[in-house]
Amino acid sequence: MAAEFGFPSRLPELLGIRYPIVQGGMSWASSSAALALAVARAGGLGTIAAGPMRPEALVEAIRTVRAGTSAPFAVNIPLYNKRSAEFLDVAEAERVPVVIASQGGPRAHLPRFHAYGAKWLHVVASPLHALKAEAAGVDALIVVGGEAGGHPAPDEVSAMVMVRAVAQAVALPVIGAGGVADGAGIAAMFALGAEGAQLGTRFLMTEEATVHPAYKERVRKAALSDTTLVGRGGLPVRQLRNRFTEEVDAAERAGHAKEALALLYASRSLKLAALEGDMEWGKVEAGQTAGLIDDILPAAAVMHRLVTEAEAVRRRLAGLPAQVPA
């Protein structure tokens, strides 16, 4: 029996999903079918992260998810990626039901996806970009705050502020992201005016996420203060502190030239951590919610817990007596 979810949202009807919960597209962790399929089966929007994939691998993952469920799913495509044009062609050819795009303008791409009925969710990190995406014709917005892992808001404005600002600025459905690890966080996004929530680190910590076991264990042990931003001034990444982040911090304090810092930043990769298990020199991307998560579960169990917790919060808040000032 499906868990009840009483928060009002346009997203289930818009996207064809049961619950307005989006699994964030995470390079390597969801660059395959397993996690997206599990989340889609459980009623959320599962997402394949195209970023590090070869086009033929993306085709295989899409077809595997489609063979495993009739539920909608998404493909996340960073538009700055050197293979983004190929990814978009694959998504169109495979009639992917939902495209999640970031770090680029959507206007030129929308007509061919809307032509066959796909929905386009655009990732933004400011009210200005949200208004531009809305004017371009996207179907909904994913609004990322500074707490998020991977590439958060570069100005580090928190989701508490960013989601509220965007929800006030646009008429489109807003999906809040950053700082959400449980049902209370989902409820908080709705309180801010969002109509759904995207979770990354919580779904990273699932059995289906395809990263090295050492990566999950490092995130599981993380404290609230164990993440940091590296690459400020460019495309910053939130990751767990390690020898690589210490090296970058030392170079910044020493006043190294911007070009030297960029070379240092590019010398290490997420792949080094996610696939090879190097927790000291790889980019161990994770959000601040790593400090709230201490278990690794099947994705379906995570989905059930999220919905149950969010509904419990809704019921508790609905039962509070109204206090109207005299």
Coordinates of C-alpha atoms in Angstrom, one line a residue:
M1 CA 0.0 0.0 0.0
A2 CA 1.4 3.4 -1.0
A3 CA 2.1 5.8 1.9
E4 CA -0.1 8.9 2.2
F5 CA 1.4 12.3 1.2
G6 CA -0.9 15.2 1.9
F7 CA 1.2 18.2 0.8
P8 CA -0.4 19.9 -2.2
S9 CA 1.7 19.9 -5.4
R10 CA 1.3 20.2 -9.1
L11 CA 4.3 18.0 -9.7
P12 CA 2.6 14.5 -9.5
E13 CA 0.2 15.5 -12.3
L14 CA 2.8 17.4 -14.3
L15 CA 5.4 14.6 -14.2
G16 CA 3.2 11.5 -13.8
I17 CA 4.9 10.6 -10.5
R18 CA 3.3 9.5 -7.2
Y19 CA 5.3 11.7 -4.8
P20 CA 7.0 15.1 -5.5
I21 CA 10.4 13.7 -4.5
V22 CA 13.3 13.9 -7.0
Q23 CA 16.5 11.9 -6.7
G24 CA 19.3 14.2 -7.7
G25 CA 21.4 13.3 -10.7
M26 CA 24.8 12.4 -9.3
S27 CA 27.7 11.6 -11.5
W28 CA 28.8 8.0 -11.1
A29 CA 26.4 7.4 -8.2
S30 CA 23.4 7.5 -10.6
S31 CA 25.2 7.2 -14.0
S32 CA 23.5 3.9 -14.6
A33 CA 20.0 2.4 -14.4
A34 CA 20.0 1.0 -10.8
L35 CA 19.2 4.0 -8.6
A36 CA 16.9 5.7 -11.1
L37 CA 14.9 2.5 -11.6
A38 CA 14.6 1.9 -7.8
V39 CA 13.4 5.4 -7.1
A40 CA 10.9 5.4 -10.0
R41 CA 9.5 2.1 -8.9
A42 CA 9.0 3.6 -5.4
G43 CA 7.0 6.6 -6.7
G44 CA 9.6 9.3 -6.9
L45 CA 11.4 10.8 -9.9
G46 CA 14.5 8.7 -10.5
T47 CA 17.3 10.4 -12.4
I48 CA 20.1 9.0 -14.6
A49 CA 23.2 11.4 -14.4
A50 CA 24.5 11.6 -18.0
G51 CA 27.5 13.7 -17.2
P52 CA 30.3 11.1 -17.2
M53 CA 28.6 8.6 -19.4
R54 CA 29.3 7.6 -23.0
P55 CA 26.2 8.1 -25.2
E56 CA 25.9 4.3 -25.8
A57 CA 25.9 3.7 -22.1
L58 CA 23.2 6.3 -21.6
V59 CA 21.1 4.6 -24.2
E60 CA 21.5 1.3 -22.4
A61 CA 20.6 2.8 -19.0
I62 CA 17.5 4.5 -20.4
R63 CA 16.3 1.3 -22.0
T64 CA 17.0 -0.7 -18.8
V65 CA 14.9 1.7 -16.7
R66 CA 12.1 1.7 -19.2
A67 CA 12.1 -2.1 -19.3
G68 CA 11.9 -2.2 -15.5
T69 CA 9.1 0.2 -14.9
S70 CA 6.3 2.1 -16.6
A71 CA 6.9 5.0 -14.3
P72 CA 8.4 8.3 -15.6
F73 CA 12.1 9.0 -15.0
A74 CA 14.6 11.7 -15.8
V75 CA 18.0 12.2 -17.4
N76 CA 20.2 14.9 -16.0
I77 CA 22.2 16.8 -18.6
P78 CA 24.7 19.5 -17.7
L79 CA 24.6 21.8 -20.7
Y80 CA 28.2 22.8 -20.3
N81 CA 29.4 19.3 -20.8
K82 CA 31.3 18.6 -23.9
R83 CA 29.0 15.8 -24.8
S84 CA 25.8 17.6 -24.0
A85 CA 24.6 17.8 -27.6
E86 CA 25.0 14.0 -27.9
F87 CA 23.2 13.5 -24.6
L88 CA 20.3 15.7 -25.8
D89 CA 20.1 13.8 -29.0
V90 CA 20.0 10.5 -27.1
A91 CA 17.3 11.8 -24.8
E92 CA 15.2 12.9 -27.7
A93 CA 15.6 9.7 -29.7
E94 CA 14.8 7.6 -26.7
R95 CA 11.8 9.8 -25.8
V96 CA 12.9 10.4 -22.2
P97 CA 9.9 11.6 -20.3
V98 CA 11.8 14.2 -18.2
V99 CA 14.9 16.2 -18.8
I100 CA 16.7 17.9 -16.0
A101 CA 19.2 20.4 -17.2
S102 CA 21.7 22.8 -15.6
Q103 CA 24.4 25.3 -16.3
G104 CA 23.2 26.6 -19.6
G105 CA 20.3 28.2 -21.4
P106 CA 17.2 26.0 -22.1
R107 CA 15.4 28.0 -24.8
A108 CA 17.0 26.5 -27.9
H109 CA 16.4 23.0 -26.7
L110 CA 12.8 23.1 -25.5
P111 CA 10.8 22.8 -28.8
R112 CA 12.1 19.4 -29.8
F113 CA 11.4 17.9 -26.3
H114 CA 8.0 19.6 -25.8
A115 CA 7.1 18.3 -29.3
Y116 CA 6.8 14.7 -28.1
G117 CA 5.5 15.6 -24.6
A118 CA 8.6 15.6 -22.5
K119 CA 8.9 17.9 -19.4
W120 CA 12.0 20.1 -18.8
L121 CA 13.1 20.9 -15.3
H122 CA 15.8 23.5 -15.1
V123 CA 18.3 23.8 -12.2
V124 CA 18.8 27.4 -11.0
A125 CA 20.6 29.1 -8.1
S126 CA 19.2 32.6 -8.2
P127 CA 15.8 34.4 -8.8
L128 CA 17.3 36.1 -11.9
H129 CA 18.1 32.7 -13.5
A130 CA 14.8 31.4 -12.4
L131 CA 12.9 34.2 -14.1
K132 CA 14.9 33.7 -17.3
A133 CA 14.2 29.9 -17.3
E134 CA 10.5 30.6 -16.7
A135 CA 10.4 33.1 -19.6
A136 CA 12.1 30.5 -21.8
G137 CA 9.3 28.1 -21.2
V138 CA 10.6 25.4 -18.9
D139 CA 8.0 23.3 -17.0
A140 CA 9.4 23.5 -13.4
L141 CA 12.5 24.7 -11.5
I142 CA 14.9 22.9 -9.2
V143 CA 16.3 25.6 -6.9
V144 CA 19.6 24.7 -5.3
G145 CA 20.9 26.2 -2.1
G146 CA 24.5 26.4 -0.8
E147 CA 24.2 23.3 1.4
A148 CA 24.0 21.0 -1.6
G149 CA 26.8 18.6 -2.6
G150 CA 28.4 18.7 -6.0
H151 CA 27.8 22.1 -7.6
P152 CA 25.7 24.2 -5.2
A153 CA 24.8 27.9 -5.4
P154 CA 28.2 29.6 -6.1
D155 CA 27.3 32.5 -3.8
E156 CA 26.6 30.1 -1.0
V157 CA 23.1 31.4 -0.2
S158 CA 21.3 28.7 1.7
A159 CA 18.3 26.8 0.5
M160 CA 16.2 28.4 3.3
V161 CA 16.7 31.8 1.6
M162 CA 17.1 30.8 -2.0
V163 CA 14.0 28.6 -2.3
R164 CA 11.9 31.2 -0.6
A165 CA 13.2 34.0 -2.9
V166 CA 12.5 32.0 -6.1
A167 CA 9.1 30.7 -4.9
Q168 CA 8.1 34.4 -4.5
A169 CA 9.5 35.4 -7.9
V170 CA 8.0 32.8 -10.2
A171 CA 4.6 31.1 -11.0
L172 CA 6.2 27.7 -12.0
P173 CA 6.4 24.7 -9.6
V174 CA 9.6 24.9 -7.5
I175 CA 11.5 21.9 -6.3
G176 CA 13.8 22.8 -3.4
A177 CA 17.3 21.3 -3.1
G178 CA 20.1 21.5 -0.6
G179 CA 20.0 20.6 3.0
V180 CA 17.2 18.0 2.7
A181 CA 17.9 14.6 4.2
D182 CA 14.5 13.5 5.6
G183 CA 10.8 14.1 5.7
A184 CA 11.2 17.2 7.9
G185 CA 13.4 18.7 5.3
I186 CA 10.9 18.0 2.6
A187 CA 8.2 19.6 4.8
A188 CA 10.4 22.6 5.2
M189 CA 10.7 23.0 1.4
F190 CA 6.9 23.1 1.2
A191 CA 6.7 25.7 4.0
L192 CA 9.0 27.9 1.9
G193 CA 6.7 27.7 -1.1
A194 CA 8.2 24.8 -3.0
E195 CA 6.0 22.0 -4.3
G196 CA 8.6 19.2 -4.1
A197 CA 12.1 18.4 -2.9
Q198 CA 15.3 17.0 -4.5
L199 CA 17.7 14.9 -2.5
G200 CA 21.2 14.0 -3.5
T201 CA 23.3 12.8 -0.6
R202 CA 20.4 10.8 1.0
F203 CA 20.1 8.8 -2.3
L204 CA 23.9 8.6 -2.5
M205 CA 23.6 6.6 0.7
T206 CA 21.6 3.8 -0.8
E207 CA 22.5 0.3 -1.9
E208 CA 21.7 1.1 -5.5
A209 CA 24.1 4.1 -5.8
T210 CA 27.1 3.0 -7.8
V211 CA 30.0 4.5 -6.0
H212 CA 32.9 2.8 -4.2
P213 CA 32.0 1.4 -0.7
A214 CA 34.7 3.5 0.9
Y215 CA 32.9 6.6 -0.5
K216 CA 29.7 5.7 1.2
E217 CA 31.4 4.8 4.4
R218 CA 33.3 8.1 4.5
V219 CA 30.0 10.0 4.0
R220 CA 28.3 7.9 6.7
K221 CA 30.9 8.9 9.2
A222 CA 30.9 12.6 8.3
A223 CA 30.0 15.3 10.8
L224 CA 27.9 18.3 10.1
S225 CA 31.0 20.5 9.6
D226 CA 33.0 18.1 7.5
T227 CA 32.1 19.6 4.0
T228 CA 33.8 22.5 2.4
L229 CA 33.7 24.4 -1.0
V230 CA 36.6 24.1 -3.3
G231 CA 37.0 26.0 -6.5
R232 CA 35.5 29.3 -5.3
G233 CA 35.4 31.9 -8.1
G234 CA 34.7 29.3 -10.8
L235 CA 32.4 26.3 -10.6
P236 CA 32.7 25.4 -6.9
V237 CA 32.2 21.9 -5.6
R238 CA 31.0 21.0 -2.1
Q239 CA 32.9 17.9 -0.9
L240 CA 34.2 16.3 2.3
R241 CA 37.4 17.7 3.6
N242 CA 40.5 15.7 2.8
R243 CA 44.1 16.1 1.8
F244 CA 43.0 17.5 -1.6
T245 CA 40.9 20.3 0.0
E246 CA 43.7 21.0 2.5
E247 CA 46.1 21.5 -0.5
V248 CA 43.7 23.8 -2.2
D249 CA 43.1 25.8 1.0
A250 CA 46.8 26.2 1.5
A251 CA 47.3 27.4 -2.1
E252 CA 44.6 29.9 -1.7
R253 CA 46.0 31.2 1.6
A254 CA 49.4 31.5 -0.1
G255 CA 47.9 33.7 -2.7
H256 CA 48.6 31.5 -5.7
A257 CA 47.6 32.9 -9.1
K258 CA 44.1 32.1 -10.4
E259 CA 45.5 30.0 -13.2
A260 CA 47.6 27.9 -10.8
L261 CA 44.6 27.4 -8.6
A262 CA 42.5 26.3 -11.6
L263 CA 45.2 23.7 -12.6
L264 CA 45.3 22.4 -9.0
Y265 CA 41.5 22.2 -8.9
A266 CA 41.4 20.3 -12.2
S267 CA 44.2 17.9 -11.1
R268 CA 41.8 15.8 -9.0
S269 CA 38.4 14.3 -9.9
L270 CA 35.2 12.9 -8.5
K271 CA 35.9 9.7 -10.4
L272 CA 39.1 9.2 -8.4
A273 CA 36.9 9.0 -5.3
A274 CA 33.7 7.5 -6.6
L275 CA 35.2 4.7 -8.7
E276 CA 38.7 4.2 -7.3
G277 CA 37.9 4.8 -3.7
D278 CA 40.6 7.4 -3.0
M279 CA 39.2 9.3 -0.1
E280 CA 42.2 11.5 0.5
W281 CA 42.9 12.9 -3.0
G282 CA 39.6 12.5 -4.8
K283 CA 36.7 14.9 -4.8
V284 CA 34.4 13.2 -2.3
E285 CA 31.3 15.2 -3.2
A286 CA 28.6 15.4 -0.6
G287 CA 26.1 17.9 0.8
Q288 CA 26.0 19.2 4.4
T289 CA 23.3 16.6 5.0
A290 CA 26.0 14.0 5.2
G291 CA 26.1 14.9 8.9
L292 CA 22.5 13.8 9.2
I293 CA 22.8 10.4 7.5
D294 CA 24.2 7.4 9.2
D295 CA 22.7 4.4 7.3
I296 CA 22.8 2.9 3.9
L297 CA 19.4 1.6 2.8
P298 CA 17.7 0.3 -0.3
A299 CA 16.3 3.3 -2.3
A300 CA 12.7 2.0 -1.9
A301 CA 13.1 2.0 1.9
V302 CA 14.5 5.6 1.8
M303 CA 11.5 6.7 -0.3
H304 CA 9.0 5.1 2.1
R305 CA 10.8 6.7 5.1
L306 CA 10.8 10.1 3.4
V307 CA 7.1 10.0 2.6
T308 CA 6.1 8.7 6.1
E309 CA 8.2 11.3 7.9
A310 CA 6.9 14.2 5.7
E311 CA 3.3 13.1 6.3
A312 CA 4.0 12.9 10.1
V313 CA 5.3 16.4 10.1
R314 CA 2.3 17.7 8.1
R315 CA -0.1 16.0 10.5
R316 CA 1.7 17.4 13.5
L317 CA 1.7 21.0 12.1
A318 CA -1.9 20.7 11.1
G319 CA -2.8 19.8 14.7
L320 CA -1.2 22.9 16.2
P321 CA -3.8 25.4 17.5
A322 CA -4.0 28.6 15.5
Q323 CA -2.5 31.6 17.4
V324 CA -3.8 34.8 15.9
P325 CA -2.5 38.0 17.5
A326 CA -5.2 40.2 19.0

